[in-house]
PDB file of C-alpha atoms and ligand atoms in Angstrom:
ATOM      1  CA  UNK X 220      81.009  91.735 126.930  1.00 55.00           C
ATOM      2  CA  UNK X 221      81.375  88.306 124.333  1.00 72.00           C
ATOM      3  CA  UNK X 222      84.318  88.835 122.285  1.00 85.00           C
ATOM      4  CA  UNK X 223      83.382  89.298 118.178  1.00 93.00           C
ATOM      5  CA  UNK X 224      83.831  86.255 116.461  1.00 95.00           C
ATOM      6  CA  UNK X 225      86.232  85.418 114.381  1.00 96.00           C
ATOM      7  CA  UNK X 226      84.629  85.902 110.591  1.00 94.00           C
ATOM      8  CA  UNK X 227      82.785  89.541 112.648  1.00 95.00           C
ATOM      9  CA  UNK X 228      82.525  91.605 109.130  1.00 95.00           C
ATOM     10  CA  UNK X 229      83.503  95.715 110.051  1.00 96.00           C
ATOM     11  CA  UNK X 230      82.931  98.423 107.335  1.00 94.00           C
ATOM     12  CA  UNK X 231      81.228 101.448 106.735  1.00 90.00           C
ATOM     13  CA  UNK X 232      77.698  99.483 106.384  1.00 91.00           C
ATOM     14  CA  UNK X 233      78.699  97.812 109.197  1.00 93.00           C
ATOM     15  CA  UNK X 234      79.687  99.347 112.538  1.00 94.00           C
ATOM     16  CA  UNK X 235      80.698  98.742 115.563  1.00 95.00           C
ATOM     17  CA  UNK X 236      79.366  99.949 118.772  1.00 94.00           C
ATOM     18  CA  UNK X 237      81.247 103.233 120.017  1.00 94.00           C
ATOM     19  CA  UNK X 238      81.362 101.196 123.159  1.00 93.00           C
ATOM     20  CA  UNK X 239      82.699  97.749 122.096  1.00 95.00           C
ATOM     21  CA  UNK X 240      86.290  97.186 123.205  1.00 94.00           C
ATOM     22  CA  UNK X 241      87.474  93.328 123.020  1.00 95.00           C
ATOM     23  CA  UNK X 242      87.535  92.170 126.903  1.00 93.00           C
ATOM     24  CA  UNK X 243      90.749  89.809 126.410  1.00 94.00           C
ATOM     25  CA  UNK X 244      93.506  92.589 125.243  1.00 93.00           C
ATOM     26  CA  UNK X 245      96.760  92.245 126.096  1.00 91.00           C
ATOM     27  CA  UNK X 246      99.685  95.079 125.701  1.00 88.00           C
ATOM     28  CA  UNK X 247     102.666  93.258 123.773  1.00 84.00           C
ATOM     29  CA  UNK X 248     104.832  95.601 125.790  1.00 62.00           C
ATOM     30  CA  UNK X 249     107.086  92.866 126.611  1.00 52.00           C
ATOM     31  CA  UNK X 250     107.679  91.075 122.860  1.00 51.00           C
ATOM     32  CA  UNK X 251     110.900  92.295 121.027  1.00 50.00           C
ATOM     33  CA  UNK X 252     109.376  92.968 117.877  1.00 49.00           C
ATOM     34  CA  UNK X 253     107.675  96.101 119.785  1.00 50.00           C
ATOM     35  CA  UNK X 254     108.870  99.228 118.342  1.00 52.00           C
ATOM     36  CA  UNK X 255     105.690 101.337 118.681  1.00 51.00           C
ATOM     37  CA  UNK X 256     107.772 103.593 121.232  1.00 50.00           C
ATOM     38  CA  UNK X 257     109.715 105.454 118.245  1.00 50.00           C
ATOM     39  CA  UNK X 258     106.375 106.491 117.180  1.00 56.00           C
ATOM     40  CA  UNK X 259     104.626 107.332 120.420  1.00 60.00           C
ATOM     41  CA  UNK X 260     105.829 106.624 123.713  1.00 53.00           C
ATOM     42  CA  UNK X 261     102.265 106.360 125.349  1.00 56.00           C
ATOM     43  CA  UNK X 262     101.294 103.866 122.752  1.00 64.00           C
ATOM     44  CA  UNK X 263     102.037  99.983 122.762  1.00 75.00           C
ATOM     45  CA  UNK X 264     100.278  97.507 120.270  1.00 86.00           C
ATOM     46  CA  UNK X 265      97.444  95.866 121.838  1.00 91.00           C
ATOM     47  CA  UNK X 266      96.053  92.499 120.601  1.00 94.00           C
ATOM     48  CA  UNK X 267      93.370  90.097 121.444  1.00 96.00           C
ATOM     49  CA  UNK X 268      95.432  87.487 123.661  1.00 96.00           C
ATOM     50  CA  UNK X 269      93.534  84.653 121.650  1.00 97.00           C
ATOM     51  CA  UNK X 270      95.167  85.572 118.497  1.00 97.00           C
ATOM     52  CA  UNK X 271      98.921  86.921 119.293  1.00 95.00           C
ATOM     53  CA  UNK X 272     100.095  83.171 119.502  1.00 96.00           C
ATOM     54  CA  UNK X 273      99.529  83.320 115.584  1.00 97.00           C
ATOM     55  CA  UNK X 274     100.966  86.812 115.237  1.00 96.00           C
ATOM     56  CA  UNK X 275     104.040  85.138 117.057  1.00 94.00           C
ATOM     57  CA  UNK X 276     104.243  81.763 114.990  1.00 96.00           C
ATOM     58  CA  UNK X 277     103.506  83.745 111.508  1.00 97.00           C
ATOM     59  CA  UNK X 278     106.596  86.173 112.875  1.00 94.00           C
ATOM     60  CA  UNK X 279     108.545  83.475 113.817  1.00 95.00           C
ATOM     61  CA  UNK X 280     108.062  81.298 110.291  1.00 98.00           C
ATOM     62  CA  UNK X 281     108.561  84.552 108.742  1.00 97.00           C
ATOM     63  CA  UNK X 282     111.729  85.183 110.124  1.00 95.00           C
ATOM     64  CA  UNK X 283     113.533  81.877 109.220  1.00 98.00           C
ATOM     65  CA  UNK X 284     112.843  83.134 105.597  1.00 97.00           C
ATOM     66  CA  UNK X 285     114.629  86.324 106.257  1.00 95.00           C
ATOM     67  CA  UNK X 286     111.365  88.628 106.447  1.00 95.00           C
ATOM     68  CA  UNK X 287     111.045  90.449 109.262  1.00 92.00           C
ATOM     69  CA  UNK X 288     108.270  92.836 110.367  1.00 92.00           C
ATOM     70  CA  UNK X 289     106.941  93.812 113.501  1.00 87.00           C
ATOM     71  CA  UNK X 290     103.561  94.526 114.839  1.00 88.00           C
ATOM     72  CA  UNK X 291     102.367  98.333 114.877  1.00 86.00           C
ATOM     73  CA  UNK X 292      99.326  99.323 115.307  1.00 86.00           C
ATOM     74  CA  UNK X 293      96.745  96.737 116.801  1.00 92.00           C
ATOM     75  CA  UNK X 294      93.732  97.236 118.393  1.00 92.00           C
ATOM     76  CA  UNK X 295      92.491 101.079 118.306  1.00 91.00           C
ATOM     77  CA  UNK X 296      89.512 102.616 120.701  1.00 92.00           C
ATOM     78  CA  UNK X 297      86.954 104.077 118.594  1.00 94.00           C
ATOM     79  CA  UNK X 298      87.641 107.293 120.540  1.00 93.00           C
ATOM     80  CA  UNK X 299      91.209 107.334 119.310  1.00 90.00           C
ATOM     81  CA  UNK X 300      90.179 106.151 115.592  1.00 91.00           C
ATOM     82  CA  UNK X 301      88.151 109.869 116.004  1.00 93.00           C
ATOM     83  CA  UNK X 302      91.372 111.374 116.972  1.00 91.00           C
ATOM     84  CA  UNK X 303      93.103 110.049 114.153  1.00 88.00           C
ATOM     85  CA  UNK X 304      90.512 111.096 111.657  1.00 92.00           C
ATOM     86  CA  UNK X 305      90.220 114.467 113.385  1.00 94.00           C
ATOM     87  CA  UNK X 306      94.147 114.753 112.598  1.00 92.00           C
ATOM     88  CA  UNK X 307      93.950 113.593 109.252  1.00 92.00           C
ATOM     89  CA  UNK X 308      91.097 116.214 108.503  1.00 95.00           C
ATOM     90  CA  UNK X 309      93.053 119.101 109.632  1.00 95.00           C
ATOM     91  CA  UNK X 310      95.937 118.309 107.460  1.00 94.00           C
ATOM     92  CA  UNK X 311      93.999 116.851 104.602  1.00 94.00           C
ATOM     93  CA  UNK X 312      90.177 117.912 104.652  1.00 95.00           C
ATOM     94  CA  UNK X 313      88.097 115.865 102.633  1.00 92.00           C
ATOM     95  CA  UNK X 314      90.104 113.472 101.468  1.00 90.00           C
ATOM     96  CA  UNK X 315      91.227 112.428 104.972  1.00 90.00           C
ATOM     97  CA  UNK X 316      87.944 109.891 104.472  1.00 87.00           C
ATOM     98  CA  UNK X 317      89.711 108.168 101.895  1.00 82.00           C
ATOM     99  CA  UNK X 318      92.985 107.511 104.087  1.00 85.00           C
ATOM    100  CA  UNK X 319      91.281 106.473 107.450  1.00 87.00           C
ATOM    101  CA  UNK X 320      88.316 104.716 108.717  1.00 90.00           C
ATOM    102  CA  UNK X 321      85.230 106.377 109.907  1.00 93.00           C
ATOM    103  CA  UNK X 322      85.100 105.773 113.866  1.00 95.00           C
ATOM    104  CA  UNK X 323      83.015 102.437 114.303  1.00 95.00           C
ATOM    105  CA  UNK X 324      84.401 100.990 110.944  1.00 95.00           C
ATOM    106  CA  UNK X 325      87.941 100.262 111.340  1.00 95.00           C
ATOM    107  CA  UNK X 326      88.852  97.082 112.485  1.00 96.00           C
ATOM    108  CA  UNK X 327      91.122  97.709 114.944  1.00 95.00           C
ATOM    109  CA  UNK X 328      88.264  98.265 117.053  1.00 95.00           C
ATOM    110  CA  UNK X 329      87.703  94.463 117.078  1.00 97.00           C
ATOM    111  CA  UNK X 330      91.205  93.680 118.413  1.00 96.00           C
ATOM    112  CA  UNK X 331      91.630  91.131 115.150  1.00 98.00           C
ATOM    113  CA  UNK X 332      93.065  93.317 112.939  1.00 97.00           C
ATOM    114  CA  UNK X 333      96.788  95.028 113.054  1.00 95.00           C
ATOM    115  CA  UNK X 334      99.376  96.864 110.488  1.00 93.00           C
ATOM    116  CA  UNK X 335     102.952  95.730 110.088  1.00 93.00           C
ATOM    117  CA  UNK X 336     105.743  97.997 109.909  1.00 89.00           C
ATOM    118  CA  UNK X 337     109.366  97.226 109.565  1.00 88.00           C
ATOM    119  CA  UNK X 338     112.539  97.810 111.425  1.00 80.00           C
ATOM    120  CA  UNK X 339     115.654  97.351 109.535  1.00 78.00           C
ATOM    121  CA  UNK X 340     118.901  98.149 110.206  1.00 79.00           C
ATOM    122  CA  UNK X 341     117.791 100.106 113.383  1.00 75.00           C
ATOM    123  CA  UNK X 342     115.819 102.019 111.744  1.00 77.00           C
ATOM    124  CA  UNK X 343     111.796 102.331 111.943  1.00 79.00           C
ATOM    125  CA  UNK X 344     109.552 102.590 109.129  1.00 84.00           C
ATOM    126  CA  UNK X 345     105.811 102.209 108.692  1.00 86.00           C
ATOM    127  CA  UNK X 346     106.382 102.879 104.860  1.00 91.00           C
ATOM    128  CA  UNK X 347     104.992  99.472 103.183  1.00 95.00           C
ATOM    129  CA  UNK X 348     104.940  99.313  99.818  1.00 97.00           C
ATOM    130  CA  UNK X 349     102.626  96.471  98.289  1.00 97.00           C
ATOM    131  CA  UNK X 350     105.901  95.274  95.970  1.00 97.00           C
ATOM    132  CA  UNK X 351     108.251  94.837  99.374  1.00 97.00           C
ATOM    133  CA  UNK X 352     109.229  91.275  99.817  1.00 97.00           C
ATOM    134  CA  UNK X 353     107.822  91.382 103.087  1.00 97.00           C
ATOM    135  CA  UNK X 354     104.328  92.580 102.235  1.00 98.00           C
ATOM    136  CA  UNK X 355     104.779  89.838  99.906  1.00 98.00           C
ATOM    137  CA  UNK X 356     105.090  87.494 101.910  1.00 98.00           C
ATOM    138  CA  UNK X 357     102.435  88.165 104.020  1.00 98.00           C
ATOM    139  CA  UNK X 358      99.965  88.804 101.306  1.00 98.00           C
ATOM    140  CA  UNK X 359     100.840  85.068  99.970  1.00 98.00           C
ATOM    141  CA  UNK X 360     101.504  82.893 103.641  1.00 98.00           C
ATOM    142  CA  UNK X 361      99.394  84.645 105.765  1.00 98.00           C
ATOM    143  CA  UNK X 362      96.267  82.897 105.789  1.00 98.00           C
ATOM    144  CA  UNK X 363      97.597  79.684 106.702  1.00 98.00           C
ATOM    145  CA  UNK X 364      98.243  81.487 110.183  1.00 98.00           C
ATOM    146  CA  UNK X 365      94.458  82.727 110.010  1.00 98.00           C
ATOM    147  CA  UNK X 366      95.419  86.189 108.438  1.00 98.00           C
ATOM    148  CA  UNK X 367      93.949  87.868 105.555  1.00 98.00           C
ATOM    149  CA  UNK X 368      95.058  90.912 103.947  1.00 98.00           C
ATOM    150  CA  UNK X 369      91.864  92.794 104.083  1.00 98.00           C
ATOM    151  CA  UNK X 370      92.219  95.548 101.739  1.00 97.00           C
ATOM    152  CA  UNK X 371      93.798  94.222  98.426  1.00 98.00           C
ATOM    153  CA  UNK X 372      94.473  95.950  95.807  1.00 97.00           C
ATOM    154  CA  UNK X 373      91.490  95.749  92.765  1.00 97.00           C
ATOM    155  CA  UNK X 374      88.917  95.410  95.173  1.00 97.00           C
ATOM    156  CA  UNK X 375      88.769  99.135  96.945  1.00 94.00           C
ATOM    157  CA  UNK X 376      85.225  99.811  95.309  1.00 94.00           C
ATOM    158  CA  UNK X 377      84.198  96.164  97.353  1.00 95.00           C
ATOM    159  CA  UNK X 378      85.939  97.062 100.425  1.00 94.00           C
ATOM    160  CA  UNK X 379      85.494 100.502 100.696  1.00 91.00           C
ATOM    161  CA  UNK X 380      88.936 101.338 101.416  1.00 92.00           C
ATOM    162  CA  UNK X 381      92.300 101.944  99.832  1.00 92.00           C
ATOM    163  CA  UNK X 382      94.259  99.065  99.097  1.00 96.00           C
ATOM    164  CA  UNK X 383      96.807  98.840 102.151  1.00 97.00           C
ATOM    165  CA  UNK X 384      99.001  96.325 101.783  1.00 98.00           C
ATOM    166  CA  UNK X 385      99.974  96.720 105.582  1.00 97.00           C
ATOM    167  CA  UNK X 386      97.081  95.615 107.137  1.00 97.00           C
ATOM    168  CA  UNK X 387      96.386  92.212 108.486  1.00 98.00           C
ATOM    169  CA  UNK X 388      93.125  90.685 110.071  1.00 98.00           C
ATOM    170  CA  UNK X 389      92.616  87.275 111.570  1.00 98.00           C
ATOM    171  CA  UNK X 390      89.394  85.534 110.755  1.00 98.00           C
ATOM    172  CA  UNK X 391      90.563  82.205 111.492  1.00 98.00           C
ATOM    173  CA  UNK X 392      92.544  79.610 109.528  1.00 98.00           C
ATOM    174  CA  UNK X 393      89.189  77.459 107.598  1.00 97.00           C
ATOM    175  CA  UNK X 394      87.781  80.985 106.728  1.00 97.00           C
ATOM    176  CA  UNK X 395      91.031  82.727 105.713  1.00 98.00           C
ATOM    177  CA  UNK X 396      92.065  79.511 103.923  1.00 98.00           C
ATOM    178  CA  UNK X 397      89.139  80.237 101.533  1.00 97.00           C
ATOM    179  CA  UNK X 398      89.018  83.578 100.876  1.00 97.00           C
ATOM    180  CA  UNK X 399      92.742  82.997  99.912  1.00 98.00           C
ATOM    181  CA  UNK X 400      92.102  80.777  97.691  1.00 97.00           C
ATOM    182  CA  UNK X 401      89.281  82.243  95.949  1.00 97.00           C
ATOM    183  CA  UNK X 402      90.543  85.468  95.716  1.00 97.00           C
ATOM    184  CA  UNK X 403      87.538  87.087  97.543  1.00 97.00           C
ATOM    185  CA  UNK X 404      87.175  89.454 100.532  1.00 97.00           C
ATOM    186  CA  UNK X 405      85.295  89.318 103.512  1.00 96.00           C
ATOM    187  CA  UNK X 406      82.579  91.795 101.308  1.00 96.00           C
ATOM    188  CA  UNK X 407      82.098  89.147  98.991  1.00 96.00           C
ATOM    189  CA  UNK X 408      82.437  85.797 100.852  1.00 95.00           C
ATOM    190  CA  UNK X 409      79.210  87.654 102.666  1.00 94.00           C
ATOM    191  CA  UNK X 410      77.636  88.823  99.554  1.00 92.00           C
ATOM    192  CA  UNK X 411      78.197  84.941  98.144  1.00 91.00           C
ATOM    193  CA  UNK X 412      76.710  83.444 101.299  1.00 87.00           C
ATOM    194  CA  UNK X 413      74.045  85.793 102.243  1.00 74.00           C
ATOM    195  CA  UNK X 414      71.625  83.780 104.298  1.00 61.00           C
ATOM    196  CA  UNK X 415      74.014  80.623 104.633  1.00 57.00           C
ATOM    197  CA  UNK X 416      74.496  79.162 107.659  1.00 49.00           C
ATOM    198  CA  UNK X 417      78.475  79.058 106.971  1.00 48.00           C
ATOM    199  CA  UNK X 418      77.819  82.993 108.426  1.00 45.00           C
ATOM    200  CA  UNK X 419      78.257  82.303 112.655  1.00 44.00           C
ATOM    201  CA  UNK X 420      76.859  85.482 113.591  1.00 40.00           C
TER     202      UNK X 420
HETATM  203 ZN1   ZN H 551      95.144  98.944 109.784  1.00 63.65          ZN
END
């Protein structure tokens, strides 16, 4: 199967394949900034090899700033995405769909996409507040490692999805650079070049 592309746009109006699982995933088992394990034991952040160097370098650049994060939750099967909204449902009903994305629509699907958690002073927490230094870091230096935070705040009604300032998605440095900089999401960058052959797919 030919991995997504980089600028691959994943919502509710757009979904992916119950079948599509990135080909080039690699278990970051082995990186220090994996804490997964004091969630779930079975469960190890996966990532599409072609990206994790700029996971690495943002973490790394990050670091020498004193911000530190670590990589939670990467790429998701869209089997599991149905486990997690199956969860959610039983505790929450209905308004589980405003927490989680549909099975097909979440991005982690596409192996591009991950949330950050943090682990200070030995102690876990996937708790991220939009006003935390390190979500504000990301939110402002992320896209020159090909990052965008994908679901800011303001633009829920656009995205279709709660602003969650946790959650990271590469789409490649040219791309991310401008949607940075114009203060647009992926929603509207498509919206503004409908029919453009800036769109690769
Ligand atoms: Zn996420």
């Amino acid at each position: 199967m030919s991995e997504l592309s980089y600028d691959v746009l994943v919502n509710n109006d757009n979904l992916l394949s119950p079948f599509y699982c990135p080909s080039n995933l690699i278990v970051t088992d082995d990186n220090e900034n994996n804490f997964h394990q004091y969630k779930d034991p079975t469960l190890k952040p996966m990532i599409r090899e072609d990206i994790y160097p700029y996971i690495l370098k943002m973490m790394e650049d990050a670091k020498k700033e004193g911000i530190f994060f670590i990589l939670d939750s990467g790429y998701r099967s869209y089997e599991y995405q149905k486990v997690l909204l199956d969860k959610l449902l039983a505790q929450l009903g209905d308004s589980a769909y405003q927490k989680i994305a549909l099975p097909g629509a979440s991005e982690h699907q596409t192996g591009l996409a991950f949330d950050v958690a943090y682990y200070n002073n030995g102690v876990y927490s996937d708790d991220v507040k939009g006003d935390d230094k390190e979500a504000i870091w990301l939110a402002n230096n992320s896209y020159r490692y090909g990052f965008i935070l994908r679901y800011p705040k303001g633009k829920e009604h656009v995205t279709g999805f709660q602003y969650e300032p946790w959650h990271f998605r590469f789409v490649g440095f040219e791309l991310a650079k401008i949607l940075f900089q114009e203060d647009i999401t992926l929603e509207e960058y498509y919206e503004r070049n409908k029919g453009s052959s800036r769109i690769l797919l």
